[in-house]
Amino acid sequence: MRMLLIANWKMHYGPMKAGGWIRAFRRERLPKELDIAVAVPHVSLAAARASLGRASIPALAAQDAFWAPDGAFTGEISADMLNEFGVQYCLVGHSERRVHLGETDAMVAKKAAALQAAGISPVICVGEDEAQYKKGEVAKVLRAQVTAAIANVKPDGKAPLVLAYEPIWAIGTGKPCLPQKAKEAHEIIRSVLQKKFSPSAAEHIRIIYGGSVDARNISEYVTTTGVNGALVGGASLDPRAFALLCRTANPA
Ligand code: PGA
């Protein structure tokens, strides 16, 4: 299975800066054996696409989409609108949206299904917070989140499903989850996928890790069984640093 590395700019880089990042990243030596994507703010999609032209490295990703195809939903963006920019992946249910905007598992499920129906791979983000971690509730939280989120999606097809395990306490803190703990969490997530789909379908679904990943620790994750890539926030803001991270993930 090809590894997937996604840069998540979060709320950084409007259209004035997005093109510069893309051009600087593309000047770097990039491994062909990995899938690389960049999740940019909606307002930067046009500029990012203009800098990319028809190129697909990095693939373009969005950070959110609404579930309805159109209608009276002020401020929202549909999956079909994302298609106009050639978006290949879209994050869904990032913990920052769950925490600051009250996104629920039910909303995440509707968004994931709408994206997949529009041909865009949903990258469903799940993960426990610090209190849940300390109480030993990781398995319970992950099972509930994943079961709800995948209610209406298919494992594969034109827009294959991706899961991202992002323990909230590890995001932006410089305190990454130990690879062994990430491995256990990925096993829990994969067991839910196995039950919902089939063991062989679940084997082919990429589960990526996110939370304080950088060029120094990426190799620990990509060499951990069951970890199929990474979602990278802070360490993706510098295009050269993110390119180095990509090369480190694939030293060949
Ligand atoms: P971080 O963010 O790499 O800055 O911890 C990861 C994420 O939230 O996707």
mmCIF file of C-alpha atoms and ligand atoms in Angstrom:
data_model
loop_
_atom_site.group_PDB
_atom_site.id
_atom_site.type_symbol
_atom_site.label_atom_id
_atom_site.label_comp_id
_atom_site.label_asym_id
_atom_site.label_seq_id
_atom_site.Cartn_x
_atom_site.Cartn_y
_atom_site.Cartn_z
ATOM 1 C CA MET A 1 0.000 0.000 0.000
ATOM 2 C CA ARG A 2 1.350 3.427 -0.935
ATOM 3 C CA MET A 3 1.967 5.776 1.975
ATOM 4 C CA LEU A 4 -0.056 8.991 2.039
ATOM 5 C CA LEU A 5 1.362 12.222 3.456
ATOM 6 C CA ILE A 6 -1.003 15.172 3.759
ATOM 7 C CA ALA A 7 0.115 18.694 4.603
ATOM 8 C CA ASN A 8 -2.612 20.442 6.602
ATOM 9 C CA TRP A 9 -2.091 24.185 6.472
ATOM 10 C CA LYS A 10 -5.123 24.775 8.721
ATOM 11 C CA MET A 11 -5.938 28.516 8.739
ATOM 12 C CA HIS A 12 -2.680 29.608 7.143
ATOM 13 C CA TYR A 13 -1.825 30.975 3.701
ATOM 14 C CA GLY A 14 -4.467 32.832 1.772
ATOM 15 C CA PRO A 15 -4.336 33.014 -2.031
ATOM 16 C CA MET A 16 -1.433 35.488 -1.998
ATOM 17 C CA LYS A 17 0.867 32.987 -0.286
ATOM 18 C CA ALA A 18 -0.529 29.647 -1.472
ATOM 19 C CA GLY A 19 1.029 29.773 -4.933
ATOM 20 C CA GLY A 20 4.463 30.517 -3.516
ATOM 21 C CA TRP A 21 4.291 27.478 -1.220
ATOM 22 C CA ILE A 22 3.268 25.207 -4.119
ATOM 23 C CA ARG A 23 6.034 26.499 -6.394
ATOM 24 C CA ALA A 24 8.697 26.206 -3.683
ATOM 25 C CA PHE A 25 7.544 22.671 -2.814
ATOM 26 C CA ARG A 26 7.593 21.580 -6.445
ATOM 27 C CA ARG A 27 11.173 22.808 -6.856
ATOM 28 C CA GLU A 28 12.229 20.240 -4.240
ATOM 29 C CA ARG A 29 13.153 16.643 -4.955
ATOM 30 C CA LEU A 30 10.021 14.635 -4.189
ATOM 31 C CA PRO A 31 9.728 10.860 -3.855
ATOM 32 C CA LYS A 32 7.471 9.247 -6.446
ATOM 33 C CA GLU A 33 6.726 6.219 -4.286
ATOM 34 C CA LEU A 34 4.512 8.211 -1.919
ATOM 35 C CA ASP A 35 1.165 9.925 -2.379
ATOM 36 C CA ILE A 36 1.513 13.544 -1.277
ATOM 37 C CA ALA A 37 -1.357 15.998 -0.834
ATOM 38 C CA VAL A 38 -1.766 19.510 0.501
ATOM 39 C CA ALA A 39 -4.937 20.585 2.328
ATOM 40 C CA VAL A 40 -5.352 24.321 1.791
ATOM 41 C CA PRO A 41 -8.020 26.799 2.944
ATOM 42 C CA HIS A 42 -10.986 27.012 0.568
ATOM 43 C CA VAL A 43 -10.084 30.542 -0.522
ATOM 44 C CA SER A 44 -6.629 29.331 -1.589
ATOM 45 C CA LEU A 45 -7.791 26.455 -3.782
ATOM 46 C CA ALA A 46 -7.872 28.544 -6.966
ATOM 47 C CA ALA A 47 -4.380 29.949 -6.411
ATOM 48 C CA ALA A 48 -3.008 26.525 -5.510
ATOM 49 C CA ARG A 49 -4.572 25.007 -8.627
ATOM 50 C CA ALA A 50 -3.235 27.840 -10.789
ATOM 51 C CA SER A 51 0.305 27.177 -9.520
ATOM 52 C CA LEU A 52 -0.083 23.444 -10.007
ATOM 53 C CA GLY A 53 -1.592 23.621 -13.469
ATOM 54 C CA ARG A 54 -2.337 20.050 -14.511
ATOM 55 C CA ALA A 55 0.300 18.647 -12.195
ATOM 56 C CA SER A 56 -0.933 16.276 -9.502
ATOM 57 C CA ILE A 57 2.041 16.317 -7.135
ATOM 58 C CA PRO A 58 1.096 17.421 -4.606
ATOM 59 C CA ALA A 59 -2.545 16.403 -4.959
ATOM 60 C CA LEU A 60 -4.947 19.107 -3.886
ATOM 61 C CA ALA A 61 -6.987 18.580 -0.717
ATOM 62 C CA ALA A 62 -9.586 20.653 1.095
ATOM 63 C CA GLN A 63 -10.090 20.935 4.853
ATOM 64 C CA ASP A 64 -13.877 20.617 4.975
ATOM 65 C CA ALA A 65 -17.006 20.388 2.823
ATOM 66 C CA PHE A 66 -20.735 20.579 3.484
ATOM 67 C CA TRP A 67 -22.991 17.558 2.926
ATOM 68 C CA ALA A 68 -25.653 19.071 0.657
ATOM 69 C CA PRO A 69 -24.938 19.538 -3.068
ATOM 70 C CA ASP A 70 -26.346 23.089 -3.045
ATOM 71 C CA GLY A 71 -29.005 25.150 -1.333
ATOM 72 C CA ALA A 72 -29.546 27.717 1.377
ATOM 73 C CA PHE A 73 -26.438 27.021 3.489
ATOM 74 C CA THR A 74 -24.757 30.378 3.942
ATOM 75 C CA GLY A 75 -20.998 30.172 4.137
ATOM 76 C CA GLU A 76 -20.752 26.514 3.186
ATOM 77 C CA ILE A 77 -18.916 24.810 0.301
ATOM 78 C CA SER A 78 -20.134 21.681 -1.500
ATOM 79 C CA ALA A 79 -18.095 18.732 -2.700
ATOM 80 C CA ASP A 80 -18.982 19.587 -6.299
ATOM 81 C CA MET A 81 -17.521 23.050 -5.834
ATOM 82 C CA LEU A 82 -14.296 21.415 -4.650
ATOM 83 C CA ASN A 83 -14.340 19.288 -7.790
ATOM 84 C CA GLU A 84 -14.027 22.446 -9.883
ATOM 85 C CA PHE A 85 -10.488 22.765 -8.501
ATOM 86 C CA GLY A 86 -9.568 19.128 -9.020
ATOM 87 C CA VAL A 87 -9.599 18.371 -5.297
ATOM 88 C CA GLN A 88 -8.711 14.724 -4.655
ATOM 89 C CA TYR A 89 -8.965 14.482 -0.859
ATOM 90 C CA CYS A 90 -10.923 16.370 1.786
ATOM 91 C CA LEU A 91 -10.444 16.268 5.545
ATOM 92 C CA VAL A 92 -13.615 15.579 7.494
ATOM 93 C CA GLY A 93 -14.215 15.978 11.219
ATOM 94 C CA HIS A 94 -10.840 17.397 12.158
ATOM 95 C CA SER A 95 -10.797 17.762 15.949
ATOM 96 C CA GLU A 96 -10.422 21.530 15.630
ATOM 97 C CA ARG A 97 -13.784 21.596 13.831
ATOM 98 C CA ARG A 98 -15.341 19.241 16.352
ATOM 99 C CA VAL A 99 -14.071 21.384 19.246
ATOM 100 C CA HIS A 100 -14.527 24.930 17.914
ATOM 101 C CA LEU A 101 -17.531 24.439 15.630
ATOM 102 C CA GLY A 102 -19.390 21.648 17.355
ATOM 103 C CA GLU A 103 -19.137 19.145 14.521
ATOM 104 C CA THR A 104 -20.757 15.879 15.536
ATOM 105 C CA ASP A 105 -20.207 12.301 14.400
ATOM 106 C CA ALA A 106 -23.517 12.505 12.510
ATOM 107 C CA MET A 107 -22.337 15.570 10.584
ATOM 108 C CA VAL A 108 -19.013 13.904 9.856
ATOM 109 C CA ALA A 109 -20.839 10.858 8.463
ATOM 110 C CA LYS A 110 -22.960 12.996 6.128
ATOM 111 C CA LYS A 111 -19.956 14.968 4.912
ATOM 112 C CA ALA A 112 -17.890 11.840 4.253
ATOM 113 C CA ALA A 113 -20.703 10.250 2.247
ATOM 114 C CA ALA A 114 -21.304 13.409 0.186
ATOM 115 C CA LEU A 115 -17.608 13.731 -0.632
ATOM 116 C CA GLN A 116 -17.302 10.145 -1.731
ATOM 117 C CA ALA A 117 -20.439 10.403 -3.875
ATOM 118 C CA ALA A 118 -18.804 13.397 -5.587
ATOM 119 C CA GLY A 119 -15.606 11.413 -6.246
ATOM 120 C CA ILE A 120 -13.439 12.984 -3.530
ATOM 121 C CA SER A 121 -11.670 10.766 -0.969
ATOM 122 C CA PRO A 122 -12.835 11.617 2.540
ATOM 123 C CA VAL A 123 -10.053 11.697 5.137
ATOM 124 C CA ILE A 124 -12.044 11.080 8.314
ATOM 125 C CA CYS A 125 -10.243 12.380 11.397
ATOM 126 C CA VAL A 126 -10.798 10.684 14.743
ATOM 127 C CA GLY A 127 -9.024 10.715 18.071
ATOM 128 C CA GLU A 128 -9.451 11.006 21.800
ATOM 129 C CA ASP A 129 -8.793 14.057 23.964
ATOM 130 C CA GLU A 130 -6.388 14.135 26.877
ATOM 131 C CA ALA A 131 -8.976 13.354 29.555
ATOM 132 C CA GLN A 132 -10.232 10.340 27.599
ATOM 133 C CA TYR A 133 -6.639 9.200 27.066
ATOM 134 C CA LYS A 134 -5.868 9.433 30.771
ATOM 135 C CA LYS A 135 -9.043 7.537 31.653
ATOM 136 C CA GLY A 136 -8.088 4.710 29.299
ATOM 137 C CA GLU A 137 -11.033 5.334 26.990
ATOM 138 C CA VAL A 138 -9.131 5.350 23.671
ATOM 139 C CA ALA A 139 -10.722 2.169 22.307
ATOM 140 C CA LYS A 140 -14.220 3.191 23.322
ATOM 141 C CA VAL A 141 -13.901 6.677 21.795
ATOM 142 C CA LEU A 142 -12.372 5.439 18.552
ATOM 143 C CA ARG A 143 -14.945 2.682 18.086
ATOM 144 C CA ALA A 144 -17.806 5.134 18.551
ATOM 145 C CA GLN A 145 -16.327 7.819 16.281
ATOM 146 C CA VAL A 146 -15.343 5.471 13.467
ATOM 147 C CA THR A 147 -18.566 3.436 13.533
ATOM 148 C CA ALA A 148 -20.642 6.610 13.229
ATOM 149 C CA ALA A 149 -18.456 8.277 10.599
ATOM 150 C CA ILE A 150 -18.346 5.357 8.160
ATOM 151 C CA ALA A 151 -22.085 4.625 8.260
ATOM 152 C CA ASN A 152 -22.658 5.638 4.636
ATOM 153 C CA VAL A 153 -19.320 5.251 2.869
ATOM 154 C CA LYS A 154 -17.699 2.534 0.775
ATOM 155 C CA PRO A 155 -14.202 1.253 1.474
ATOM 156 C CA ASP A 156 -12.848 1.687 -2.053
ATOM 157 C CA GLY A 157 -13.788 2.706 -5.571
ATOM 158 C CA LYS A 158 -12.967 5.943 -7.315
ATOM 159 C CA ALA A 159 -12.622 7.862 -4.048
ATOM 160 C CA PRO A 160 -11.193 5.447 -1.493
ATOM 161 C CA LEU A 161 -11.814 6.057 2.168
ATOM 162 C CA VAL A 162 -8.936 7.276 4.363
ATOM 163 C CA LEU A 163 -8.915 7.455 8.167
ATOM 164 C CA ALA A 164 -6.653 9.735 10.201
ATOM 165 C CA TYR A 165 -5.896 8.917 13.820
ATOM 166 C CA GLU A 166 -5.161 12.195 15.555
ATOM 167 C CA PRO A 167 -5.060 12.109 19.341
ATOM 168 C CA ILE A 168 -6.063 15.644 20.318
ATOM 169 C CA TRP A 169 -3.421 15.865 23.041
ATOM 170 C CA ALA A 170 -0.708 15.293 20.434
ATOM 171 C CA ILE A 171 -1.851 17.954 17.953
ATOM 172 C CA GLY A 172 0.348 21.025 17.852
ATOM 173 C CA THR A 173 1.873 20.201 21.230
ATOM 174 C CA GLY A 174 5.249 18.819 20.214
ATOM 175 C CA LYS A 175 4.264 15.713 22.190
ATOM 176 C CA PRO A 176 3.600 13.060 19.555
ATOM 177 C CA CYS A 177 1.876 9.812 20.398
ATOM 178 C CA LEU A 178 4.411 7.000 20.755
ATOM 179 C CA PRO A 179 4.451 4.855 17.594
ATOM 180 C CA GLN A 180 3.501 1.775 19.642
ATOM 181 C CA LYS A 181 0.401 3.591 20.985
ATOM 182 C CA ALA A 182 -0.457 4.786 17.482
ATOM 183 C CA LYS A 183 -0.138 1.191 16.278
ATOM 184 C CA GLU A 184 -2.647 0.045 18.899
ATOM 185 C CA ALA A 185 -5.070 2.822 17.972
ATOM 186 C CA HIS A 186 -4.766 1.982 14.271
ATOM 187 C CA GLU A 187 -5.518 -1.656 15.083
ATOM 188 C CA ILE A 188 -8.693 -0.613 16.880
ATOM 189 C CA ILE A 189 -9.744 1.547 13.928
ATOM 190 C CA ARG A 190 -8.981 -1.257 11.465
ATOM 191 C CA SER A 191 -11.016 -3.725 13.484
ATOM 192 C CA VAL A 192 -14.069 -1.439 13.141
ATOM 193 C CA LEU A 193 -13.432 -1.231 9.385
ATOM 194 C CA GLN A 194 -13.161 -5.026 9.192
ATOM 195 C CA LYS A 195 -16.474 -5.471 10.899
ATOM 196 C CA LYS A 196 -18.230 -2.916 8.712
ATOM 197 C CA PHE A 197 -16.694 -3.973 5.384
ATOM 198 C CA SER A 198 -14.595 -7.134 5.200
ATOM 199 C CA PRO A 199 -11.131 -8.086 6.418
ATOM 200 C CA SER A 200 -9.688 -7.764 2.909
ATOM 201 C CA ALA A 201 -11.380 -4.422 2.219
ATOM 202 C CA ALA A 202 -10.186 -3.084 5.576
ATOM 203 C CA GLU A 203 -6.615 -4.162 4.778
ATOM 204 C CA HIS A 204 -6.579 -1.738 1.842
ATOM 205 C CA ILE A 205 -7.890 1.323 3.681
ATOM 206 C CA ARG A 206 -5.160 3.776 4.573
ATOM 207 C CA ILE A 207 -5.045 4.848 8.211
ATOM 208 C CA ILE A 208 -2.655 7.738 8.692
ATOM 209 C CA TYR A 209 -1.324 9.230 11.922
ATOM 210 C CA GLY A 210 -1.398 12.926 12.846
ATOM 211 C CA GLY A 211 -0.148 14.875 15.842
ATOM 212 C CA SER A 212 3.246 16.626 16.074
ATOM 213 C CA VAL A 213 4.729 14.711 13.149
ATOM 214 C CA ASP A 214 7.914 16.284 11.788
ATOM 215 C CA ALA A 215 10.981 15.384 9.736
ATOM 216 C CA ARG A 216 12.712 14.022 12.840
ATOM 217 C CA ASN A 217 10.024 11.514 13.828
ATOM 218 C CA ILE A 218 8.280 10.658 10.529
ATOM 219 C CA SER A 219 10.399 7.564 9.924
ATOM 220 C CA GLU A 220 9.249 6.063 13.247
ATOM 221 C CA TYR A 221 5.645 6.242 12.053
ATOM 222 C CA VAL A 222 6.042 5.066 8.484
ATOM 223 C CA THR A 223 7.976 2.031 9.703
ATOM 224 C CA THR A 224 5.232 1.130 12.198
ATOM 225 C CA THR A 225 2.945 -1.678 11.055
ATOM 226 C CA GLY A 226 -0.554 -0.461 10.284
ATOM 227 C CA VAL A 227 0.443 3.211 9.939
ATOM 228 C CA ASN A 228 -0.034 4.143 6.292
ATOM 229 C CA GLY A 229 1.120 7.734 6.283
ATOM 230 C CA ALA A 230 0.774 10.999 8.169
ATOM 231 C CA LEU A 231 -1.288 14.158 8.473
ATOM 232 C CA VAL A 232 1.125 16.993 9.146
ATOM 233 C CA GLY A 233 0.136 20.413 10.480
ATOM 234 C CA GLY A 234 2.833 22.721 11.837
ATOM 235 C CA ALA A 235 5.701 20.927 10.095
ATOM 236 C CA SER A 236 4.060 21.437 6.701
ATOM 237 C CA LEU A 237 4.003 25.226 6.766
ATOM 238 C CA ASP A 238 7.521 25.490 5.383
ATOM 239 C CA PRO A 239 7.530 23.859 1.929
ATOM 240 C CA ARG A 240 11.197 22.871 2.137
ATOM 241 C CA ALA A 241 10.761 21.311 5.565
ATOM 242 C CA PHE A 242 7.721 19.381 4.342
ATOM 243 C CA ALA A 243 9.637 18.182 1.271
ATOM 244 C CA LEU A 244 12.428 16.982 3.562
ATOM 245 C CA LEU A 245 9.793 15.182 5.655
ATOM 246 C CA CYS A 246 8.500 13.478 2.485
ATOM 247 C CA ARG A 247 12.010 12.394 1.472
ATOM 248 C CA THR A 248 12.684 11.125 4.994
ATOM 249 C CA ALA A 249 9.454 9.099 4.895
ATOM 250 C CA ASN A 250 10.769 7.432 1.763
ATOM 251 C CA PRO A 251 14.533 7.206 2.031
ATOM 252 C CA ALA A 252 14.884 4.989 -1.069
HETATM 253 P P1 PGA B 1 0.304 19.146 14.003
HETATM 254 O O1 PGA B 1 -1.205 19.081 13.454
HETATM 255 O O2 PGA B 1 1.148 18.390 13.023
HETATM 256 O O3 PGA B 1 0.636 20.626 14.019
HETATM 257 O O4 PGA B 1 0.319 18.525 15.341
HETATM 258 C C1 PGA B 1 -1.718 17.914 12.884
HETATM 259 C C2 PGA B 1 -3.165 18.082 12.503
HETATM 260 O O5 PGA B 1 -3.945 18.636 13.305
HETATM 261 O O6 PGA B 1 -3.576 17.702 11.399
#
